[in-house]
mmCIF file of C-alpha atoms in Angstrom:
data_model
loop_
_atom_site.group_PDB
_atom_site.id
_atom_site.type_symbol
_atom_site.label_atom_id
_atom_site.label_comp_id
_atom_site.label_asym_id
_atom_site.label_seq_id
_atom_site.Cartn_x
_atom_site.Cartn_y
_atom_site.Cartn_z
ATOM 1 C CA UNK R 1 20.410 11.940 3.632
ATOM 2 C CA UNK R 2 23.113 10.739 1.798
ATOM 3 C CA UNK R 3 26.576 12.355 2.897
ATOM 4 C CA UNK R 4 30.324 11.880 1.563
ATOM 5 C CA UNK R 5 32.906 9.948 3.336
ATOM 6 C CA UNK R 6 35.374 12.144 5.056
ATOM 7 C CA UNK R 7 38.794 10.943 4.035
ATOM 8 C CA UNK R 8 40.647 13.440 6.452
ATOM 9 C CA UNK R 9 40.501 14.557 9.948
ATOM 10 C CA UNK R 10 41.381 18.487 9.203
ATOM 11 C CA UNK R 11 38.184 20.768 7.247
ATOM 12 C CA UNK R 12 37.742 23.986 6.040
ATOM 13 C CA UNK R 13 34.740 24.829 6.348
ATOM 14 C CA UNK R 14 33.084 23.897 2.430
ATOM 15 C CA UNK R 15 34.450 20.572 2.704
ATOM 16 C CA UNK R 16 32.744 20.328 6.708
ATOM 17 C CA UNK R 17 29.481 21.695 5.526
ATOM 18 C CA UNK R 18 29.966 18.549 2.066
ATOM 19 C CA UNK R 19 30.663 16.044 4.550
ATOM 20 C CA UNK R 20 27.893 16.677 7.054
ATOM 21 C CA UNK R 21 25.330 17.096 4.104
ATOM 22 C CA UNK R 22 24.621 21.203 5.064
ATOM 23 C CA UNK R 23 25.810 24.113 3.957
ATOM 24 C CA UNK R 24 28.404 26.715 4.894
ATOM 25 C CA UNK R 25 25.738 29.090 5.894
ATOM 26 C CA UNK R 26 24.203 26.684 8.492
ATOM 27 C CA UNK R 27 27.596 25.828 9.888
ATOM 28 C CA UNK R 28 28.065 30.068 10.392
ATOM 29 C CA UNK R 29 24.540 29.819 11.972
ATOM 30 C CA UNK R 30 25.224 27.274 14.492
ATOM 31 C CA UNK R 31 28.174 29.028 15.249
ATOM 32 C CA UNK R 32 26.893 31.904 16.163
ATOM 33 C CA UNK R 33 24.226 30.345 18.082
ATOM 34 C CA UNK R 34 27.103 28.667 20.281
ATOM 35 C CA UNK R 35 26.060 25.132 18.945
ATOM 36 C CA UNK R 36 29.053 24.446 17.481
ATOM 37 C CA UNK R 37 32.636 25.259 18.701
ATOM 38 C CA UNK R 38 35.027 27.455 17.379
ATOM 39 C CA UNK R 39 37.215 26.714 14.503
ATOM 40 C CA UNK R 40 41.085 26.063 15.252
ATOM 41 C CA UNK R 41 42.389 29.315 13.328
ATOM 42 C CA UNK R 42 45.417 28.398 11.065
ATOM 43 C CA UNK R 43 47.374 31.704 9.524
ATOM 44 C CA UNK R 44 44.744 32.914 7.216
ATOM 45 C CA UNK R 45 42.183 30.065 7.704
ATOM 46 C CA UNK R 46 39.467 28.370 9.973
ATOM 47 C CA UNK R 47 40.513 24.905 10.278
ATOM 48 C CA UNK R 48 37.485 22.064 11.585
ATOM 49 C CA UNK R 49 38.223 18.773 13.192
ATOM 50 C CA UNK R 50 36.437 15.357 13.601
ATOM 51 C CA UNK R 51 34.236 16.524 15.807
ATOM 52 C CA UNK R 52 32.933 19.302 14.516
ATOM 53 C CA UNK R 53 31.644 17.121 12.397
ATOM 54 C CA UNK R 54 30.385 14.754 14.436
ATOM 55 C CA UNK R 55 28.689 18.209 16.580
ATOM 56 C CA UNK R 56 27.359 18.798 13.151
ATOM 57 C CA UNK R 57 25.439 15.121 12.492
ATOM 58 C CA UNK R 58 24.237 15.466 15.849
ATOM 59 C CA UNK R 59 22.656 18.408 15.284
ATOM 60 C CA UNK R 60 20.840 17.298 12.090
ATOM 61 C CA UNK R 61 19.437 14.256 13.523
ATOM 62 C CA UNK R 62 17.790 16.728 16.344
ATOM 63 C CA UNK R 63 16.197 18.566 14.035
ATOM 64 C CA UNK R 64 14.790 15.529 11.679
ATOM 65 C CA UNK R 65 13.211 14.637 15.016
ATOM 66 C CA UNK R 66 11.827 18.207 15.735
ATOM 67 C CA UNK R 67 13.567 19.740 18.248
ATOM 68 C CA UNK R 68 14.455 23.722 18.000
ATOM 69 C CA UNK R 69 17.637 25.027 17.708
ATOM 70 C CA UNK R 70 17.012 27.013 20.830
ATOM 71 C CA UNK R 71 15.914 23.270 22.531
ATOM 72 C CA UNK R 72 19.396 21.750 20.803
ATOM 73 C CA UNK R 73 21.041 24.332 22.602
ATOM 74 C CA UNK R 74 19.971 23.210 25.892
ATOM 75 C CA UNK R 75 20.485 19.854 25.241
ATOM 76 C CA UNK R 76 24.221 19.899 23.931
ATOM 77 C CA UNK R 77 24.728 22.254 27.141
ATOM 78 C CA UNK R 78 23.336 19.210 28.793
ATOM 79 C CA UNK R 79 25.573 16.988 27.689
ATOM 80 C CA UNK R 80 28.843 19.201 27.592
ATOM 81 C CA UNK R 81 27.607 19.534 31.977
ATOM 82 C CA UNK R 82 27.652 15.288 31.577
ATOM 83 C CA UNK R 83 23.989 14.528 31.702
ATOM 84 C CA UNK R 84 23.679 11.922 29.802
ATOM 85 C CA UNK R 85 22.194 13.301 26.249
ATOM 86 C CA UNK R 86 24.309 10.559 23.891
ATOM 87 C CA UNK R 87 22.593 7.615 26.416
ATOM 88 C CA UNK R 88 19.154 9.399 26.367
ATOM 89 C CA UNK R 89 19.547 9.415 21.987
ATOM 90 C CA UNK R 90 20.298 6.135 22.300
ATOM 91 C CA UNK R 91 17.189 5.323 24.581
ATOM 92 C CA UNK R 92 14.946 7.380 22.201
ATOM 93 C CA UNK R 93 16.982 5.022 18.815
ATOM 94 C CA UNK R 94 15.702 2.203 20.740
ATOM 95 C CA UNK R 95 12.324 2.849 21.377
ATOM 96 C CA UNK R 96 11.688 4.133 17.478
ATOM 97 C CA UNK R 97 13.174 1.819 15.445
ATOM 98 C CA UNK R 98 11.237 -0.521 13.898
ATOM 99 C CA UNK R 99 9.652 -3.522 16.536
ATOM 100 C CA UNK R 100 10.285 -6.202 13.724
ATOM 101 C CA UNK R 101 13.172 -7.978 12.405
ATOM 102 C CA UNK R 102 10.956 -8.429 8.996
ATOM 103 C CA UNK R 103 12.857 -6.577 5.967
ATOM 104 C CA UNK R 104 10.867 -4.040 4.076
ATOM 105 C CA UNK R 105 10.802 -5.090 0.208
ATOM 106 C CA UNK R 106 9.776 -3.444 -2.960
ATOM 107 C CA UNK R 107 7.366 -4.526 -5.745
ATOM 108 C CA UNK R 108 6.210 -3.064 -9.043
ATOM 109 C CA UNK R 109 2.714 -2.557 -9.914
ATOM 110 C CA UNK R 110 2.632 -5.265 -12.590
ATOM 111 C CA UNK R 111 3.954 -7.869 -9.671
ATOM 112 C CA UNK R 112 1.312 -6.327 -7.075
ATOM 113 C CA UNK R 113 -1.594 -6.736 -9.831
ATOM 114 C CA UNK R 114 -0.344 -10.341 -10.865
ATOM 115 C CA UNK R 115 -0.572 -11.383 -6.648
ATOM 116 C CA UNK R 116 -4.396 -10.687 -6.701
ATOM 117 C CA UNK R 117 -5.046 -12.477 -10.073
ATOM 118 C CA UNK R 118 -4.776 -9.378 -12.401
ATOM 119 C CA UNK R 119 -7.457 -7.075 -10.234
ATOM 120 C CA UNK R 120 -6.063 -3.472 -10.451
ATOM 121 C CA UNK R 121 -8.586 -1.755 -7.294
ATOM 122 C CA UNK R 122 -7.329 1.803 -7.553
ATOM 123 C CA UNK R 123 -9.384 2.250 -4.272
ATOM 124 C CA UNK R 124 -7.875 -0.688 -2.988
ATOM 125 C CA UNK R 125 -4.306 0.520 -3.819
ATOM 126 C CA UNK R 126 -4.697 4.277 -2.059
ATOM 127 C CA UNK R 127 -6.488 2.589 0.792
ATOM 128 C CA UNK R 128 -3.098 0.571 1.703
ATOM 129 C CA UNK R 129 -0.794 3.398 0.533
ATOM 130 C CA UNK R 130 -3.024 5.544 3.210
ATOM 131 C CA UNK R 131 -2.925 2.527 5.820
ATOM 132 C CA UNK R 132 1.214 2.146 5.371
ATOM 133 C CA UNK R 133 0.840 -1.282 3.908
ATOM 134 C CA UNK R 134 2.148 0.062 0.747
ATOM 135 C CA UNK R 135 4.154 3.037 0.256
ATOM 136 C CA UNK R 136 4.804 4.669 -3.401
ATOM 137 C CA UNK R 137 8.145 5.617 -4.946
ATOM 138 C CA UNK R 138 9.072 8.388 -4.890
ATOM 139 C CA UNK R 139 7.502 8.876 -2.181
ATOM 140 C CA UNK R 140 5.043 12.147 -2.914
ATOM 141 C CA UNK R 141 3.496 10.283 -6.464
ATOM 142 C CA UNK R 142 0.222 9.781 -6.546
ATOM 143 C CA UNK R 143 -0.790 6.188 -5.943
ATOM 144 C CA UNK R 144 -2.476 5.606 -9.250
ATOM 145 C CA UNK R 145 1.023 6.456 -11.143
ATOM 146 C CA UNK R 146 3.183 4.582 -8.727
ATOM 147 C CA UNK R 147 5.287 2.080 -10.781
ATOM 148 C CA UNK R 148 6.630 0.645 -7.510
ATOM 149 C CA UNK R 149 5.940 0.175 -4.284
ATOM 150 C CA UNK R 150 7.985 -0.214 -1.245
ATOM 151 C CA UNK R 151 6.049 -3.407 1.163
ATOM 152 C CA UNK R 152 7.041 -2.647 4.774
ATOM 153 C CA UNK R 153 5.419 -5.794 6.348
ATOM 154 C CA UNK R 154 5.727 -8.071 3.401
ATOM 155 C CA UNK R 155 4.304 -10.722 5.538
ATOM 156 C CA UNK R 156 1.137 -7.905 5.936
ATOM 157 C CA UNK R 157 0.423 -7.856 2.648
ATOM 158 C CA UNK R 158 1.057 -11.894 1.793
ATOM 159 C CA UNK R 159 -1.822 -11.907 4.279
ATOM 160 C CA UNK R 160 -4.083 -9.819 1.959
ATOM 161 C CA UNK R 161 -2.908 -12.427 -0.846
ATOM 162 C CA UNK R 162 -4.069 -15.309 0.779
ATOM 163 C CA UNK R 163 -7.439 -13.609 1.697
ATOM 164 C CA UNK R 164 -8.145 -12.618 -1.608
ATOM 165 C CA UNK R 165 -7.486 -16.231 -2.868
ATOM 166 C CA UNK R 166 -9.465 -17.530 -0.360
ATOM 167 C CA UNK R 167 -12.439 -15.225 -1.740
ATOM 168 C CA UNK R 168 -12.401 -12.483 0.541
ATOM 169 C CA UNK R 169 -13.419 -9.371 -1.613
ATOM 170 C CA UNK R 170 -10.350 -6.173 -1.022
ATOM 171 C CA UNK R 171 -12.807 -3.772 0.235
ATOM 172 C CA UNK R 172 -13.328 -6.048 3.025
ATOM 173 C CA UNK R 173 -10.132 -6.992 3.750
ATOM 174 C CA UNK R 174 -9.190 -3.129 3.787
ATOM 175 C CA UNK R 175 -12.048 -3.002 6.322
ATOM 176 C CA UNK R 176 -10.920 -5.993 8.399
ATOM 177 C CA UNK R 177 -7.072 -4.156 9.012
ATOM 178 C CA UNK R 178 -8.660 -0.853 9.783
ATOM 179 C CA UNK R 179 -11.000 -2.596 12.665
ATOM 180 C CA UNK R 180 -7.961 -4.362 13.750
ATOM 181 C CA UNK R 181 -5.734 -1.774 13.753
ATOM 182 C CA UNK R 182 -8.115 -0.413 16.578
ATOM 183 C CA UNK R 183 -7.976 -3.521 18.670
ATOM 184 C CA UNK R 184 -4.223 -3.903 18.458
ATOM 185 C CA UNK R 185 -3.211 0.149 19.493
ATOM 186 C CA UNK R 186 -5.504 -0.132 22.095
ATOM 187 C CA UNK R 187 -3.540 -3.399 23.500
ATOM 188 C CA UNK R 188 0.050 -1.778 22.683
ATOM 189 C CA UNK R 189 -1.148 1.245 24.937
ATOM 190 C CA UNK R 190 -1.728 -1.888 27.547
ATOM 191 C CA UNK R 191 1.664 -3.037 26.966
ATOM 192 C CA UNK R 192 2.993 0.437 27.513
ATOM 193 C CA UNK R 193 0.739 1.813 30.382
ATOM 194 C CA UNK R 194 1.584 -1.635 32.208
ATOM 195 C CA UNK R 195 5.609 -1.271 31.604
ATOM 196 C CA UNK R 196 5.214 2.419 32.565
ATOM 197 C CA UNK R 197 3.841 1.544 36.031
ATOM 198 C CA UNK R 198 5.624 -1.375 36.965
ATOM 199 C CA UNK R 199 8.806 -1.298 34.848
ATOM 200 C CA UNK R 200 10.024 1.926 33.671
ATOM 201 C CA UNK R 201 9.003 3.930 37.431
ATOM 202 C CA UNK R 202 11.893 4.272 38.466
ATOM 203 C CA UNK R 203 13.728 6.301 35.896
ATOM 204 C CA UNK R 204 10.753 8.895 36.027
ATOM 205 C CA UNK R 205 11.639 12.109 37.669
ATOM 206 C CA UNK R 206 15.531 13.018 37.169
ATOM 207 C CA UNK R 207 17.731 13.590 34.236
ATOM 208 C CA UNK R 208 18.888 9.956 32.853
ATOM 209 C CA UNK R 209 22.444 9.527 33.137
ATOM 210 C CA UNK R 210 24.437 7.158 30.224
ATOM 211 C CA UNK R 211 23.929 4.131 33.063
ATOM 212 C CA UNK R 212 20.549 4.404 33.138
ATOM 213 C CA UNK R 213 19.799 4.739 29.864
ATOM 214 C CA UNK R 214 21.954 1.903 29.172
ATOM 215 C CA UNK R 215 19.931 -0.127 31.602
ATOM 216 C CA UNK R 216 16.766 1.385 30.426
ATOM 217 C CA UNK R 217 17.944 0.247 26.641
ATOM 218 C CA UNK R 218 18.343 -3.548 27.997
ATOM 219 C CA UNK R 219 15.061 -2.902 29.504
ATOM 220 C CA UNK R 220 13.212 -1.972 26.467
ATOM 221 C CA UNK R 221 15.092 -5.612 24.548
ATOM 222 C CA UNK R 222 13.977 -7.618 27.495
ATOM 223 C CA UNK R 223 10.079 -6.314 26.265
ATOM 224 C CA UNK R 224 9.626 -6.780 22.965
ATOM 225 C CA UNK R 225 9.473 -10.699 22.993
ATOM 226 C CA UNK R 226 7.708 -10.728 25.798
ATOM 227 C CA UNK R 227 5.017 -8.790 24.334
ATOM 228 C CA UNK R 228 4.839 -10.861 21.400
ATOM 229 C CA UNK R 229 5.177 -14.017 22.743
ATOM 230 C CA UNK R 230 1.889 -12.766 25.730
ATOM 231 C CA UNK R 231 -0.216 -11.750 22.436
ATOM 232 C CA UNK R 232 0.605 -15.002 20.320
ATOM 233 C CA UNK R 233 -0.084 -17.473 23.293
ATOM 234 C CA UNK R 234 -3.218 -15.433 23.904
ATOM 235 C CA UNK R 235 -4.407 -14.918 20.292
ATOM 236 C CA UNK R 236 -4.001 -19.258 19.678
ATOM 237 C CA UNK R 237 -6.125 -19.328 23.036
ATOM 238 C CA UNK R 238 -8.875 -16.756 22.094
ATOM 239 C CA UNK R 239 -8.792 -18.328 17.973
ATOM 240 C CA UNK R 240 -9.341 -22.022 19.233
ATOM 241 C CA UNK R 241 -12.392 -20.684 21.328
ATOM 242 C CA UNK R 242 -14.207 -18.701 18.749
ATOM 243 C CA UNK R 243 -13.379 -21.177 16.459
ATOM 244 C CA UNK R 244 -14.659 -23.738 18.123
ATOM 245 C CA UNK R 245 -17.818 -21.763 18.999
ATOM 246 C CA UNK R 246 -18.362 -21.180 15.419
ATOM 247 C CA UNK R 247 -18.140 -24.869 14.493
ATOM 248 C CA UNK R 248 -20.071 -25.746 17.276
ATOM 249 C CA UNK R 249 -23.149 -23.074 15.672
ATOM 250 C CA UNK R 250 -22.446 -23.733 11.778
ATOM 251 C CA UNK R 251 -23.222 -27.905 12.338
ATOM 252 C CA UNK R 252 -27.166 -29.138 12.418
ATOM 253 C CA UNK R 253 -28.802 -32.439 11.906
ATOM 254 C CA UNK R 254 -27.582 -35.705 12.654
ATOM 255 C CA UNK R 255 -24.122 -34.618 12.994
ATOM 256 C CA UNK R 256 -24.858 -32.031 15.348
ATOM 257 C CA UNK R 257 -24.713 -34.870 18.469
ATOM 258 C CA UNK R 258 -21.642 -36.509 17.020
ATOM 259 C CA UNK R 259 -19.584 -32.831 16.618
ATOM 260 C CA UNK R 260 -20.690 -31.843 20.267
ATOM 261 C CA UNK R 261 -19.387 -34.786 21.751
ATOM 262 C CA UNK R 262 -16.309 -34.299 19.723
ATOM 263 C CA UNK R 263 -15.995 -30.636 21.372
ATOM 264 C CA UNK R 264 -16.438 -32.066 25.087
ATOM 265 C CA UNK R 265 -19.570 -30.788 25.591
ATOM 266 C CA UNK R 266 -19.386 -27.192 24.580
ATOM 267 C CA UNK R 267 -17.028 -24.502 23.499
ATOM 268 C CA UNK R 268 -18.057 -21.374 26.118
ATOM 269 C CA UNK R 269 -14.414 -21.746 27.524
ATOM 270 C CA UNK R 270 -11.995 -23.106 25.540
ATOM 271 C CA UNK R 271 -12.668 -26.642 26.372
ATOM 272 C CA UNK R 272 -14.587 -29.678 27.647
ATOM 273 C CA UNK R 273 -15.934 -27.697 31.026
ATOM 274 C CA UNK R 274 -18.902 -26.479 29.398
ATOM 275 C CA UNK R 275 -21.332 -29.305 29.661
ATOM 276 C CA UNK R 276 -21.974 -32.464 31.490
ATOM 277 C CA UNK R 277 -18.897 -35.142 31.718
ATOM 278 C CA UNK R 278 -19.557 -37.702 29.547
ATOM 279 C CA UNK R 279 -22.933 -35.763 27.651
ATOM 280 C CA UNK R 280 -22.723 -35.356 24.200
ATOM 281 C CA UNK R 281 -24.791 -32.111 24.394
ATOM 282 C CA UNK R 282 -24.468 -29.022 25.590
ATOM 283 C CA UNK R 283 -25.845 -28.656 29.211
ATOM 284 C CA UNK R 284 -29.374 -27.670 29.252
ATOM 285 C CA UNK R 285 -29.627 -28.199 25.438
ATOM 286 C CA UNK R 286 -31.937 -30.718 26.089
ATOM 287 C CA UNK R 287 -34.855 -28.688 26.618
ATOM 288 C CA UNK R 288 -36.923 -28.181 23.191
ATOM 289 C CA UNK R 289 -33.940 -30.756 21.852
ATOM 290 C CA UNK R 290 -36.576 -32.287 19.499
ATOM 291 C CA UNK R 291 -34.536 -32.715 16.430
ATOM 292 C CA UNK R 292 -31.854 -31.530 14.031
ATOM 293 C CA UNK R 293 -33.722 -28.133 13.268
ATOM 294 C CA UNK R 294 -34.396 -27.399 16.889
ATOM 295 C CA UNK R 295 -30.728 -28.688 17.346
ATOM 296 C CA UNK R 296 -29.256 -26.288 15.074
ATOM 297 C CA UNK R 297 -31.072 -23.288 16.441
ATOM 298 C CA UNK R 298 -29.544 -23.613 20.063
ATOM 299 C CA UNK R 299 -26.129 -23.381 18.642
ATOM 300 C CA UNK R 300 -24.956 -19.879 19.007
ATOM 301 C CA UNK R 301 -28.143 -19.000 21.441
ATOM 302 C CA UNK R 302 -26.028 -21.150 24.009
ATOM 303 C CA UNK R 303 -22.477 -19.628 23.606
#
């Protein structure tokens, strides 16, 4: 919402309803609803201030975020009583803005075609408008007509680049994110349910005053990189595994002995503990060990 620069403290009302990007009959409105106080009166005219302009923004962002004008009453009685609603917005600014320092960036159609070689997948395109990896402008066009696109996670969609020059087909890469997506809100509602319990307890239960949700703001910083830095450590751990399992399946023949020793005997956990010290083979893959065919059939049978 774009709004124009107030150059004076003193308003009648047109110029307060410009400046706070409404109209006169909404300002009327919340004043009879008692959501906005009275105008100073001034001979012949009403004469707004500062902060009924301010009353005015405040009252807009409440409703972008879907609150009633009967529930915006209660609040701004709230706060007029000092309970705390300007800490509490700030809490709830905190918690929704974006988790990510990465800038959103924009591309045009004829750049987003070029990255994947000159493939135009209309199926492929609505599938990451729907998925938020792309998003059209203006906003409401239909996909297929989008001229440009706005790229949230540009790192997101460098992935699907690299993918699809690595041979990965787009269907399956739109397939891949969607499974993924999954697996990662399940382990944010972790992250959440664990902070809930053991964190953020003890501000259940009253009204937040501005000291709390100060502290509760701090809180909420303190989090984030310890979230991220718990699923990076964890996601090198679990890669190196799998990875390692997989190599440890994919290689038969006469370099099946020589790779195993390499992996320490095994991959089950992440390193050498899953054999024998010092035996190039996994323990109890000796049994039916006969050769390189045999040898390449126990690979995955044993993880």
């Amino acid at each position: 919402m774009t709004t124009v620069p107030e150059q004076r403290a003193d308003y009648r009302i047109d110029d307060l309803a410009r400046a706070a990007g409404t109209t006169v009959r909404n300002v009327r409105a919340y004043q009879d609803r008692g959501l906005l106080p009275a105008a100073d009166r001034r001979g012949r005219a009403n004469v707004y201030q500062r902060e009924h302009l301010e009353r005015l923004r405040l009252i807009a962002q409440l409703l972008d975020r879907g609150h009633t004008l009967a529930g915006i009453k209660e609040l701004l009685d709230a706060w007029e009583s000092g309970r705390g609603l300007g800490g509490v917005l700030g809490l709830v600014a905190e918690v929704t803005a974006p988790w990510t320092d990465e800038a959103a960036e924009r591309i045009s159609r004829e750049a987003l075609v070029a990255s994947f070689h000159g493939v135009e997948d209309h199926r492929a395109i609505a599938d990451a408008v729907r998925l938020g990896v792309l998003q059209p402008e203006p906003p409401l066009v239909d996909p297929a007509e989008a001229a440009q696109f706005l790229v949230p996670s540009p790192g997101l969609l460098a992935v699907a680049v690299e993918l699809h020059e690595l041979g990965v087909p787009l269907p399956a890469i739109v397939a891949h994110l969607e499974e993924l997506r999954g697996d990662i809100d399940h382990l944010a509602r972790r992250f959440v349910e664990f902070s809930a319990i053991h964190v953020f307890v003890r501000y259940a239960g009253h009204q937040l005053d501005n000291a709390e949700a100060a502290e509760a703001i701090g809180t909420v910083r303190r989090l984030r990189p310890l979230a991220q830095s718990v699923v990076d450590a964890e996601l090198a751990r679990a890669m190196r595994v799998e990875a390692t399992k997989l190599l440890d399946a994919a290689v038969t023949g006469p370099l099946r002995d020589l790779v195993q020793h390499e992996l320490g005997g095994g991959a089950d956990s992440g390193g050498p503990a899953g054999g024998t010290p010092g035996d190039g083979r996994r323990g109890g893959s000796g049994q039916g060990d006969g050769g390189p065919d045999s040898g390449g059939g126990q690979g995955l049978a044993d993880t």
